[in-house]
Structures are given as C-alpha cells and as structure tokens.
C-alpha cells in the first residue's frame, strides 16, 4: 500500500480564541482524526494553535485565477464604497 | 496564446506578484521549482540522520530534549516542502521514489559523518547557519507556496543555529580534550559548509534563469561571502580557528579573503562518493520500509471507520 492512497487535507489553525481559523498548509492522512493529530505535530509544535480544522482538499472549490478579472470586476469602479471617497471639511469633527 | 501567457507571467514576476498553484506558468519554471523544492525537502529528511545518530548519546537531558526537538523540526520542514511541491502536480510517492532510487539529489553536506558530540554543535552553527543564509531570500521566492513554507522554516531555524553555537561555546570553555574536540569538529565541517552555497556563479548553469524568475534572489558567491564574513567574526567568540590559512580581512573590499575551495570534493560527494552516501540512503529506505505496517494499519482503520459511519 502506498502513501498516495491517503487523501490530502487542507489545514486551518486558530491561533487564539477570538481569531479566525487560517489556512496554514496541507498534509496527507488516512482519515480526519489522524489528519488532526498529524496537523498538531506538523503545524503547532510551538503553541501556534488552540483549534484545528481539517478539510479534505477535494472538497474545496476555488475560483479560477484566469477569470479573476471578470469575477472581481464589479468592485473595481466603486470607490464610493470607501469612506475616503467623500470630500469633507477638516473642521468636521468626530466622523 | 502561449507567448501571451509567458509575457503575462513574466510581468507578474517583474512586478513582485506571487505565482499561485493554479496560475499559468512555463513548464520549465514548474520543473525548476519541483526539482529545487523536492531536493530541499529531501535534504531536510536526510538531514535528520546525522543528528539522530547522537540523540541517545547526548551528554545531558537538556541537550537530548533539544536535539529531539530539532530533529522533529527537520521532519516538519520536509513535510512543509513536500506539500508545497505537490501543488505543482508531482505526487509525494513520486518524490520519495526519486529520493530512494538515487535519481533525486539532496544536500551533499549530509553525506559527512557525525563523529563526536561537537559535530552536533558544528552542524547547528555552520550547516544550519549556511542553510539560513540560503533560505532567508527564498522567503521572497516568486512561487507563493514555496515562499510561505520557507517563511515558516526560517522562523524555526534560528533556534537550531543558536543551540549549535551554545554547544560549541560550552565545549570551548571546557578542558583541553573538549576544546580539541570543538576545534576538530569546526575543521571538518567548515569547508563542506562553505560548499553548501553551490558551485561558483561562473559555473552555475541554472542561476541566471532562476534569478530572472525570482526563485533565487542572491547569487551563490554573494551568499557564500556573506557567510564567511559572519563566521570569521563569530569564531573569535569561541577562541577557535577556521581551517583556512588564507582567511584574511581585506580593507579594500570590506570582506574576508578566503582560500581555494576543493570543488572536486564537492562533485565527488554529489555524485555518490562521499563518506556516508550509501549509509544514508540505506537508512532512509529502511525507515520507509519499516513504516509500511503503520501506513497499512492507518489505512485499514480509516476503511473500518468509513464502513461503520
């Protein structure tokens, strides 16, 4: 039996309570539980985490980088969504 | 179409925009990265062997715990790099097969033996020191997954180098036998460490392309000089000597001059004629084969859970 029978898992770590889980990398493991145990050894040897998520890589669907231009186009010409777009006098306080 | 793609790709590189796994990339870029990243991963894995040799014989419990942690880090570094390389479309198995069959190379430095405890100190100071100097610029490599793996690795390497220097510092303040042991380890590890930066720029065929693609950022000779300048100063704190009679501060260049490097030795070791090439590969293959039952058991367990749930 070869290692390539083991699925690939994407690893997400929450570094401390109150923060988001963040993607840190991937690893191979036979099942979810060993994926979590391996992730502990590979990605949290120095107390980098208080919580681990593992997701089988095949379950992640990603946007296509070649279509990124079109996909994100609707946002590119809408500077008025940012507070700095509005020209207001310096005398205006507390805003 | 592909000319266009290549221009877009090079523009991204020139503008410091990172390349990510699903982006279009030239096949030669992909191949160069797979080769470099897998060799790097193999080096981390094989690098566990010379030091692992001293875990059971570390002089104190503190040194033993430190060495175990360091060797475990090297395993982790290998794993970061293998999974980063897999994003380029090569499988873990294929990489391991290339290592075990001798097709893939790993850093020559690990084909030298660790004869005394002082070697563990010299490896930390010199070998990890050279590795850090090589690796810091790679944190800005153009390929995202590689750069991210290197960032994580560099954060962890610093402790490796410091613990090594501390081992030598302790020996350097010891009795005559301990001081001799310290000097002997430096004598044996110095030149192989200097060679870790690879052949001179004039003799490094892939360097120019690698620089253009921003995989490599600083040339072999430039990094080597920086390493020598740093070590020539650090060795003074140990009251030891680097084994190079031509090592001398040069006012004009603002760098240390150094003696001739024995490149024949470098290529001999690279081509399998080093003191421990065969031993390292036998140990690596044995470890892989001895782990077979663990991999099988984990898979059997996973299958059982899948059926029952």
GROMACS .gro file of C-alpha atoms in nm:
model
  404
    1UNK     CA    1   0.000   0.000   0.000
    2UNK     CA    2   0.134   0.338  -0.097
    3UNK     CA    3   0.102   0.672   0.074
    4UNK     CA    4  -0.082   0.813  -0.227
    5UNK     CA    5  -0.388   0.618  -0.115
    6UNK     CA    6  -0.408   0.868   0.168
    7UNK     CA    7  -0.613   1.174   0.081
    8UNK     CA    8  -0.475   1.526   0.103
    9UNK     CA    9  -0.613   1.755   0.375
   10UNK     CA   10  -0.603   2.132   0.400
   11UNK     CA   11  -0.520   2.251   0.749
   12UNK     CA   12  -0.668   2.557   0.920
   13UNK     CA   13  -0.543   2.677   1.258
   14UNK     CA   14  -0.698   2.918   1.505
   15UNK     CA   15  -0.400   3.079   1.677
   16UNK     CA   16  -0.603   3.204   1.973
   17UNK     CA   17  -0.961   3.228   2.083
   18UNK     CA   18  -1.141   3.517   1.920
   19UNK     CA   19  -0.945   3.494   1.593
   20UNK     CA   20  -1.037   3.318   1.267
   21UNK     CA   21  -0.905   2.983   1.158
   22UNK     CA   22  -0.638   3.050   0.899
   23UNK     CA   23  -0.507   2.821   0.625
   24UNK     CA   24  -0.153   2.706   0.706
   25UNK     CA   25  -0.082   2.425   0.460
   26UNK     CA   26  -0.173   2.069   0.381
   27UNK     CA   27  -0.081   1.713   0.464
   28UNK     CA   28  -0.170   1.353   0.384
   29UNK     CA   29  -0.356   1.133   0.633
   30UNK     CA   30  -0.572   0.823   0.625
   31UNK     CA   31  -0.871   0.984   0.796
   32UNK     CA   32  -0.985   1.305   0.963
   33UNK     CA   33  -0.871   1.208   1.310
   34UNK     CA   34  -0.515   1.124   1.206
   35UNK     CA   35  -0.515   1.437   0.991
   36UNK     CA   36  -0.585   1.641   1.305
   37UNK     CA   37  -0.316   1.457   1.502
   38UNK     CA   38  -0.063   1.499   1.223
   39UNK     CA   39  -0.156   1.867   1.189
   40UNK     CA   40  -0.086   1.911   1.559
   41UNK     CA   41   0.265   1.771   1.511
   42UNK     CA   42   0.340   1.948   1.184
   43UNK     CA   43   0.184   2.291   1.240
   44UNK     CA   44   0.157   2.356   1.616
   45UNK     CA   45   0.488   2.246   1.770
   46UNK     CA   46   0.530   2.591   1.925
   47UNK     CA   47   0.181   2.657   2.055
   48UNK     CA   48   0.070   2.817   1.727
   49UNK     CA   49  -0.285   2.699   1.775
   50UNK     CA   50  -0.577   2.634   2.006
   51UNK     CA   51  -0.803   2.475   1.745
   52UNK     CA   52  -0.755   2.284   1.420
   53UNK     CA   53  -0.985   2.235   1.122
   54UNK     CA   54  -0.905   1.978   0.856
   55UNK     CA   55  -1.087   1.970   0.522
   56UNK     CA   56  -1.025   1.714   0.253
   57UNK     CA   57  -0.868   1.908  -0.033
   58UNK     CA   58  -1.106   1.759  -0.289
   59UNK     CA   59  -1.396   1.933  -0.110
   60UNK     CA   60  -1.254   2.279  -0.165
   61UNK     CA   61  -1.385   2.462  -0.472
   62UNK     CA   62  -1.181   2.758  -0.586
   63UNK     CA   63  -1.237   3.047  -0.823
   64UNK     CA   64  -1.036   3.031  -1.143
   65UNK     CA   65  -0.740   3.274  -1.141
   66UNK     CA   66  -0.775   3.326  -1.516
   67UNK     CA   67  -1.126   3.459  -1.463
   68UNK     CA   68  -1.028   3.679  -1.169
   69UNK     CA   69  -1.051   3.995  -1.381
   70UNK     CA   70  -1.415   3.937  -1.473
   71UNK     CA   71  -1.507   3.789  -1.139
   72UNK     CA   72  -1.392   4.086  -0.937
   73UNK     CA   73  -1.472   4.348  -1.200
   74UNK     CA   74  -1.795   4.468  -1.032
   75UNK     CA   75  -1.596   4.608  -0.738
   76UNK     CA   76  -1.320   4.786  -0.928
   77UNK     CA   77  -1.510   5.106  -1.021
   78UNK     CA   78  -1.690   5.164  -0.692
   79UNK     CA   79  -1.454   5.382  -0.495
   80UNK     CA   80  -1.762   5.545  -0.339
   81UNK     CA   81  -1.784   5.240  -0.112
   82UNK     CA   82  -1.481   5.366   0.078
   83UNK     CA   83  -1.506   5.641   0.341
   84UNK     CA   84  -1.216   5.838   0.190
   85UNK     CA   85  -1.418   5.894  -0.130
   86UNK     CA   86  -1.612   6.175   0.038
   87UNK     CA   87  -1.455   6.520   0.048
   88UNK     CA   88  -1.546   6.684   0.376
   89UNK     CA   89  -1.411   6.994   0.555
   90UNK     CA   90  -1.130   6.945   0.810
   91UNK     CA   91  -1.343   7.130   1.064
   92UNK     CA   92  -1.589   6.844   1.072
   93UNK     CA   93  -1.503   6.653   1.392
   94UNK     CA   94  -1.584   6.310   1.529
   95UNK     CA   95  -1.665   6.148   1.196
   96UNK     CA   96  -0.153   3.221  -2.695
   97UNK     CA   97   0.143   3.078  -2.508
   98UNK     CA   98   0.363   3.376  -2.597
   99UNK     CA   99   0.100   3.598  -2.443
  100UNK     CA  100   0.076   3.382  -2.133
  101UNK     CA  101   0.451   3.389  -2.092
  102UNK     CA  102   0.458   3.769  -2.111
  103UNK     CA  103   0.180   3.798  -1.854
  104UNK     CA  104   0.367   3.554  -1.633
  105UNK     CA  105   0.698   3.739  -1.655
  106UNK     CA  106   0.521   4.070  -1.590
  107UNK     CA  107   0.378   3.931  -1.268
  108UNK     CA  108   0.725   3.818  -1.162
  109UNK     CA  109   0.881   4.154  -1.252
  110UNK     CA  110   0.613   4.332  -1.050
  111UNK     CA  111   0.665   4.110  -0.745
  112UNK     CA  112   0.322   3.949  -0.783
  113UNK     CA  113   0.341   3.595  -0.645
  114UNK     CA  114   0.259   3.297  -0.864
  115UNK     CA  115   0.000   3.062  -0.713
  116UNK     CA  116  -0.066   2.694  -0.794
  117UNK     CA  117  -0.350   2.740  -1.044
  118UNK     CA  118  -0.183   3.022  -1.239
  119UNK     CA  119  -0.041   2.953  -1.582
  120UNK     CA  120   0.336   2.902  -1.564
  121UNK     CA  121   0.603   2.791  -1.813
  122UNK     CA  122   0.678   2.420  -1.793
  123UNK     CA  123   1.046   2.496  -1.730
  124UNK     CA  124   0.952   2.711  -1.427
  125UNK     CA  125   0.739   2.428  -1.292
  126UNK     CA  126   1.021   2.177  -1.347
  127UNK     CA  127   1.284   2.401  -1.190
  128UNK     CA  128   1.068   2.451  -0.882
  129UNK     CA  129   0.983   2.084  -0.847
  130UNK     CA  130   1.350   1.996  -0.867
  131UNK     CA  131   1.462   2.261  -0.620
  132UNK     CA  132   1.177   2.217  -0.371
  133UNK     CA  133   1.190   1.837  -0.370
  134UNK     CA  134   1.570   1.842  -0.328
  135UNK     CA  135   1.523   2.083  -0.044
  136UNK     CA  136   1.260   1.857   0.117
  137UNK     CA  137   1.484   1.552   0.074
  138UNK     CA  138   1.769   1.742   0.241
  139UNK     CA  139   1.552   1.812   0.545
  140UNK     CA  140   1.455   1.447   0.572
  141UNK     CA  141   1.803   1.301   0.515
  142UNK     CA  142   1.940   1.574   0.742
  143UNK     CA  143   1.768   1.406   1.036
  144UNK     CA  144   2.006   1.108   1.010
  145UNK     CA  145   2.346   1.255   1.105
  146UNK     CA  146   2.198   1.429   1.409
  147UNK     CA  147   1.961   1.149   1.503
  148UNK     CA  148   2.280   0.949   1.545
  149UNK     CA  149   2.350   1.146   1.866
  150UNK     CA  150   2.008   1.153   2.032
  151UNK     CA  151   2.076   0.852   2.251
  152UNK     CA  152   2.423   0.979   2.338
  153UNK     CA  153   2.353   1.346   2.410
  154UNK     CA  154   2.554   1.447   2.720
  155UNK     CA  155   2.263   1.583   2.928
  156UNK     CA  156   1.886   1.556   2.941
  157UNK     CA  157   1.857   1.920   2.827
  158UNK     CA  158   2.075   1.855   2.522
  159UNK     CA  159   1.878   1.542   2.444
  160UNK     CA  160   1.540   1.716   2.461
  161UNK     CA  161   1.677   1.997   2.243
  162UNK     CA  162   1.815   1.757   1.984
  163UNK     CA  163   1.489   1.562   1.964
  164UNK     CA  164   1.301   1.889   1.910
  165UNK     CA  165   1.546   1.995   1.642
  166UNK     CA  166   1.526   1.665   1.455
  167UNK     CA  167   1.146   1.679   1.475
  168UNK     CA  168   1.161   2.028   1.325
  169UNK     CA  169   1.361   1.894   1.031
  170UNK     CA  170   1.090   1.634   0.968
  171UNK     CA  171   0.833   1.916   0.979
  172UNK     CA  172   1.036   2.124   0.733
  173UNK     CA  173   1.048   1.829   0.495
  174UNK     CA  174   0.670   1.797   0.517
  175UNK     CA  175   0.606   2.170   0.454
  176UNK     CA  176   0.820   2.149   0.143
  177UNK     CA  177   0.679   1.821   0.013
  178UNK     CA  178   0.325   1.955   0.032
  179UNK     CA  179   0.430   2.284  -0.128
  180UNK     CA  180   0.593   2.086  -0.412
  181UNK     CA  181   0.279   1.876  -0.454
  182UNK     CA  182   0.087   2.192  -0.554
  183UNK     CA  183   0.296   2.181  -0.874
  184UNK     CA  184   0.149   1.846  -0.975
  185UNK     CA  185   0.404   1.592  -0.853
  186UNK     CA  186   0.289   1.329  -0.601
  187UNK     CA  187   0.450   1.257  -0.267
  188UNK     CA  188   0.519   0.900  -0.378
  189UNK     CA  189   0.693   1.009  -0.691
  190UNK     CA  190   0.922   1.235  -0.490
  191UNK     CA  191   1.002   0.962  -0.238
  192UNK     CA  192   1.073   0.717  -0.518
  193UNK     CA  193   1.310   0.966  -0.678
  194UNK     CA  194   1.492   1.002  -0.346
  195UNK     CA  195   1.511   0.630  -0.272
  196UNK     CA  196   1.622   0.535  -0.623
  197UNK     CA  197   1.900   0.794  -0.611
  198UNK     CA  198   1.750   0.992  -0.900
  199UNK     CA  199   1.690   1.299  -0.684
  200UNK     CA  200   1.972   1.471  -0.503
  201UNK     CA  201   1.984   1.613  -0.154
  202UNK     CA  202   2.234   1.846   0.007
  203UNK     CA  203   2.583   1.692  -0.002
  204UNK     CA  204   2.656   1.807   0.349
  205UNK     CA  205   2.457   1.519   0.496
  206UNK     CA  206   2.694   1.265   0.346
  207UNK     CA  207   2.957   1.354   0.604
  208UNK     CA  208   2.970   1.157   0.931
  209UNK     CA  209   2.900   1.291   1.282
  210UNK     CA  210   3.197   1.151   1.470
  211UNK     CA  211   3.174   1.332   1.803
  212UNK     CA  212   2.923   1.529   2.011
  213UNK     CA  213   3.093   1.851   1.897
  214UNK     CA  214   2.970   1.772   1.544
  215UNK     CA  215   2.614   1.836   1.662
  216UNK     CA  216   2.725   2.183   1.769
  217UNK     CA  217   2.915   2.244   1.444
  218UNK     CA  218   2.615   2.136   1.237
  219UNK     CA  219   2.390   2.378   1.422
  220UNK     CA  220   2.630   2.668   1.392
  221UNK     CA  221   2.774   2.614   1.043
  222UNK     CA  222   2.536   2.390   0.850
  223UNK     CA  223   2.217   2.549   0.980
  224UNK     CA  224   2.385   2.887   0.960
  225UNK     CA  225   2.460   2.834   0.590
  226UNK     CA  226   2.110   2.698   0.537
  227UNK     CA  227   1.953   3.007   0.697
  228UNK     CA  228   2.160   3.234   0.477
  229UNK     CA  229   2.037   3.042   0.172
  230UNK     CA  230   1.680   3.028   0.292
  231UNK     CA  231   1.605   3.382   0.406
  232UNK     CA  232   1.599   3.517   0.047
  233UNK     CA  233   1.373   3.224  -0.050
  234UNK     CA  234   1.101   3.365   0.176
  235UNK     CA  235   1.054   3.613  -0.110
  236UNK     CA  236   1.061   3.349  -0.387
  237UNK     CA  237   0.813   3.412  -0.667
  238UNK     CA  238   0.615   3.092  -0.606
  239UNK     CA  239   0.368   3.154  -0.321
  240UNK     CA  240   0.354   2.808  -0.159
  241UNK     CA  241   0.736   2.786  -0.159
  242UNK     CA  242   0.777   3.132  -0.007
  243UNK     CA  243   0.521   3.055   0.263
  244UNK     CA  244   0.687   2.724   0.353
  245UNK     CA  245   1.025   2.899   0.370
  246UNK     CA  246   0.889   3.169   0.598
  247UNK     CA  247   0.772   2.906   0.843
  248UNK     CA  248   1.104   2.720   0.817
  249UNK     CA  249   1.317   3.030   0.874
  250UNK     CA  250   1.126   3.114   1.190
  251UNK     CA  251   1.218   2.773   1.331
  252UNK     CA  252   1.578   2.754   1.208
  253UNK     CA  253   1.703   3.030   1.432
  254UNK     CA  254   1.683   2.810   1.740
  255UNK     CA  255   1.879   2.539   1.556
  256UNK     CA  256   2.171   2.768   1.493
  257UNK     CA  257   2.173   2.917   1.841
  258UNK     CA  258   2.164   2.582   2.018
  259UNK     CA  259   2.456   2.468   1.799
  260UNK     CA  260   2.668   2.768   1.886
  261UNK     CA  261   2.587   2.719   2.253
  262UNK     CA  262   2.711   2.359   2.238
  263UNK     CA  263   3.042   2.477   2.089
  264UNK     CA  264   3.067   2.766   2.333
  265UNK     CA  265   3.031   2.523   2.624
  266UNK     CA  266   3.298   2.294   2.480
  267UNK     CA  267   3.527   2.590   2.408
  268UNK     CA  268   3.529   2.672   2.780
  269UNK     CA  269   3.593   2.312   2.880
  270UNK     CA  270   3.911   2.113   2.934
  271UNK     CA  271   4.178   2.056   2.672
  272UNK     CA  272   4.014   1.744   2.533
  273UNK     CA  273   3.682   1.927   2.496
  274UNK     CA  274   3.847   2.226   2.328
  275UNK     CA  275   4.027   1.994   2.087
  276UNK     CA  276   3.701   1.820   2.009
  277UNK     CA  277   3.542   2.157   1.935
  278UNK     CA  278   3.824   2.263   1.700
  279UNK     CA  279   3.825   1.925   1.528
  280UNK     CA  280   3.453   1.948   1.451
  281UNK     CA  281   3.496   2.301   1.310
  282UNK     CA  282   3.789   2.177   1.099
  283UNK     CA  283   3.582   1.901   0.946
  284UNK     CA  284   3.255   2.095   0.890
  285UNK     CA  285   3.390   2.428   0.771
  286UNK     CA  286   3.469   2.356   0.405
  287UNK     CA  287   3.165   2.136   0.339
  288UNK     CA  288   2.952   2.420   0.484
  289UNK     CA  289   3.119   2.674   0.255
  290UNK     CA  290   3.036   2.446  -0.037
  291UNK     CA  291   2.667   2.436   0.061
  292UNK     CA  292   2.611   2.754  -0.140
  293UNK     CA  293   2.675   2.556  -0.456
  294UNK     CA  294   2.924   2.599  -0.740
  295UNK     CA  295   3.073   2.941  -0.819
  296UNK     CA  296   2.847   3.173  -1.021
  297UNK     CA  297   3.066   3.124  -1.327
  298UNK     CA  298   2.990   2.751  -1.312
  299UNK     CA  299   2.623   2.754  -1.214
  300UNK     CA  300   2.424   2.700  -1.535
  301UNK     CA  301   2.071   2.744  -1.397
  302UNK     CA  302   2.141   3.052  -1.190
  303UNK     CA  303   2.060   3.320  -1.448
  304UNK     CA  304   1.717   3.177  -1.533
  305UNK     CA  305   1.645   3.115  -1.165
  306UNK     CA  306   1.725   3.481  -1.090
  307UNK     CA  307   1.508   3.600  -1.380
  308UNK     CA  308   1.218   3.400  -1.237
  309UNK     CA  309   1.298   3.524  -0.887
  310UNK     CA  310   1.324   3.177  -0.744
  311UNK     CA  311   1.677   3.262  -0.650
  312UNK     CA  312   1.738   3.617  -0.533
  313UNK     CA  313   2.105   3.634  -0.440
  314UNK     CA  314   2.392   3.457  -0.618
  315UNK     CA  315   2.586   3.161  -0.476
  316UNK     CA  316   2.912   3.355  -0.442
  317UNK     CA  317   2.748   3.655  -0.281
  318UNK     CA  318   2.580   3.439  -0.016
  319UNK     CA  319   2.900   3.244   0.040
  320UNK     CA  320   3.097   3.562   0.101
  321UNK     CA  321   2.835   3.684   0.346
  322UNK     CA  322   2.851   3.353   0.534
  323UNK     CA  323   3.230   3.360   0.555
  324UNK     CA  324   3.231   3.722   0.675
  325UNK     CA  325   2.985   3.639   0.952
  326UNK     CA  326   3.156   3.318   1.066
  327UNK     CA  327   3.505   3.468   1.064
  328UNK     CA  328   3.384   3.708   1.333
  329UNK     CA  329   3.171   3.459   1.528
  330UNK     CA  330   3.455   3.206   1.559
  331UNK     CA  331   3.650   3.459   1.766
  332UNK     CA  332   3.395   3.422   2.047
  333UNK     CA  333   3.481   3.054   2.057
  334UNK     CA  334   3.856   3.123   2.064
  335UNK     CA  335   3.881   2.873   1.780
  336UNK     CA  336   4.017   2.893   1.423
  337UNK     CA  337   3.852   2.840   1.087
  338UNK     CA  338   4.073   2.593   0.895
  339UNK     CA  339   4.178   2.834   0.620
  340UNK     CA  340   4.527   2.981   0.627
  341UNK     CA  341   4.428   3.232   0.356
  342UNK     CA  342   4.138   3.374   0.557
  343UNK     CA  343   4.217   3.742   0.597
  344UNK     CA  344   4.027   4.068   0.634
  345UNK     CA  345   4.055   4.280   0.321
  346UNK     CA  346   4.027   4.655   0.390
  347UNK     CA  347   3.965   4.736   0.026
  348UNK     CA  348   3.677   4.501  -0.042
  349UNK     CA  349   3.535   4.517   0.310
  350UNK     CA  350   3.518   4.139   0.309
  351UNK     CA  351   3.728   3.845   0.416
  352UNK     CA  352   3.951   3.688   0.152
  353UNK     CA  353   3.946   3.311   0.167
  354UNK     CA  354   4.135   3.013   0.031
  355UNK     CA  355   4.060   2.795  -0.265
  356UNK     CA  356   3.759   2.564  -0.243
  357UNK     CA  357   3.810   2.199  -0.332
  358UNK     CA  358   3.533   2.164  -0.590
  359UNK     CA  359   3.648   1.815  -0.684
  360UNK     CA  360   3.545   1.700  -0.337
  361UNK     CA  361   3.207   1.873  -0.380
  362UNK     CA  362   3.134   1.696  -0.708
  363UNK     CA  363   3.263   1.362  -0.576
  364UNK     CA  364   3.026   1.374  -0.280
  365UNK     CA  365   2.742   1.495  -0.503
  366UNK     CA  366   2.800   1.202  -0.733
  367UNK     CA  367   2.776   0.945  -0.457
  368UNK     CA  368   3.138   0.913  -0.347
  369UNK     CA  369   3.107   1.087  -0.009
  370UNK     CA  370   3.184   0.909   0.317
  371UNK     CA  371   2.819   0.829   0.402
  372UNK     CA  372   2.613   0.839   0.079
  373UNK     CA  373   2.532   0.468   0.081
  374UNK     CA  374   2.472   0.457   0.455
  375UNK     CA  375   2.228   0.749   0.443
  376UNK     CA  376   2.026   0.601   0.161
  377UNK     CA  377   2.013   0.257   0.323
  378UNK     CA  378   1.888   0.410   0.647
  379UNK     CA  379   1.627   0.620   0.464
  380UNK     CA  380   1.490   0.329   0.261
  381UNK     CA  381   1.485   0.108   0.569
  382UNK     CA  382   1.291   0.370   0.765
  383UNK     CA  383   1.039   0.391   0.482
  384UNK     CA  384   1.000   0.014   0.457
  385UNK     CA  385   0.983  -0.033   0.834
  386UNK     CA  386   0.698   0.219   0.839
  387UNK     CA  387   0.494   0.021   0.588
  388UNK     CA  388   0.287  -0.157   0.854
  389UNK     CA  389   0.198   0.172   1.019
  390UNK     CA  390   0.071   0.312   0.689
  391UNK     CA  391  -0.125  -0.006   0.625
  392UNK     CA  392  -0.277  -0.008   0.974
  393UNK     CA  393  -0.381   0.357   0.946
  394UNK     CA  394  -0.548   0.287   0.613
  395UNK     CA  395  -0.723  -0.025   0.748
  396UNK     CA  396  -0.850   0.176   1.044
  397UNK     CA  397  -0.975   0.454   0.815
  398UNK     CA  398  -1.156   0.199   0.597
  399UNK     CA  399  -1.322   0.044   0.902
  400UNK     CA  400  -1.445   0.382   1.026
  401UNK     CA  401  -1.575   0.471   0.681
  402UNK     CA  402  -1.777   0.145   0.665
  403UNK     CA  403  -1.921   0.189   1.015
  404UNK     CA  404  -2.026   0.552   0.976
   0.00000   0.00000   0.00000
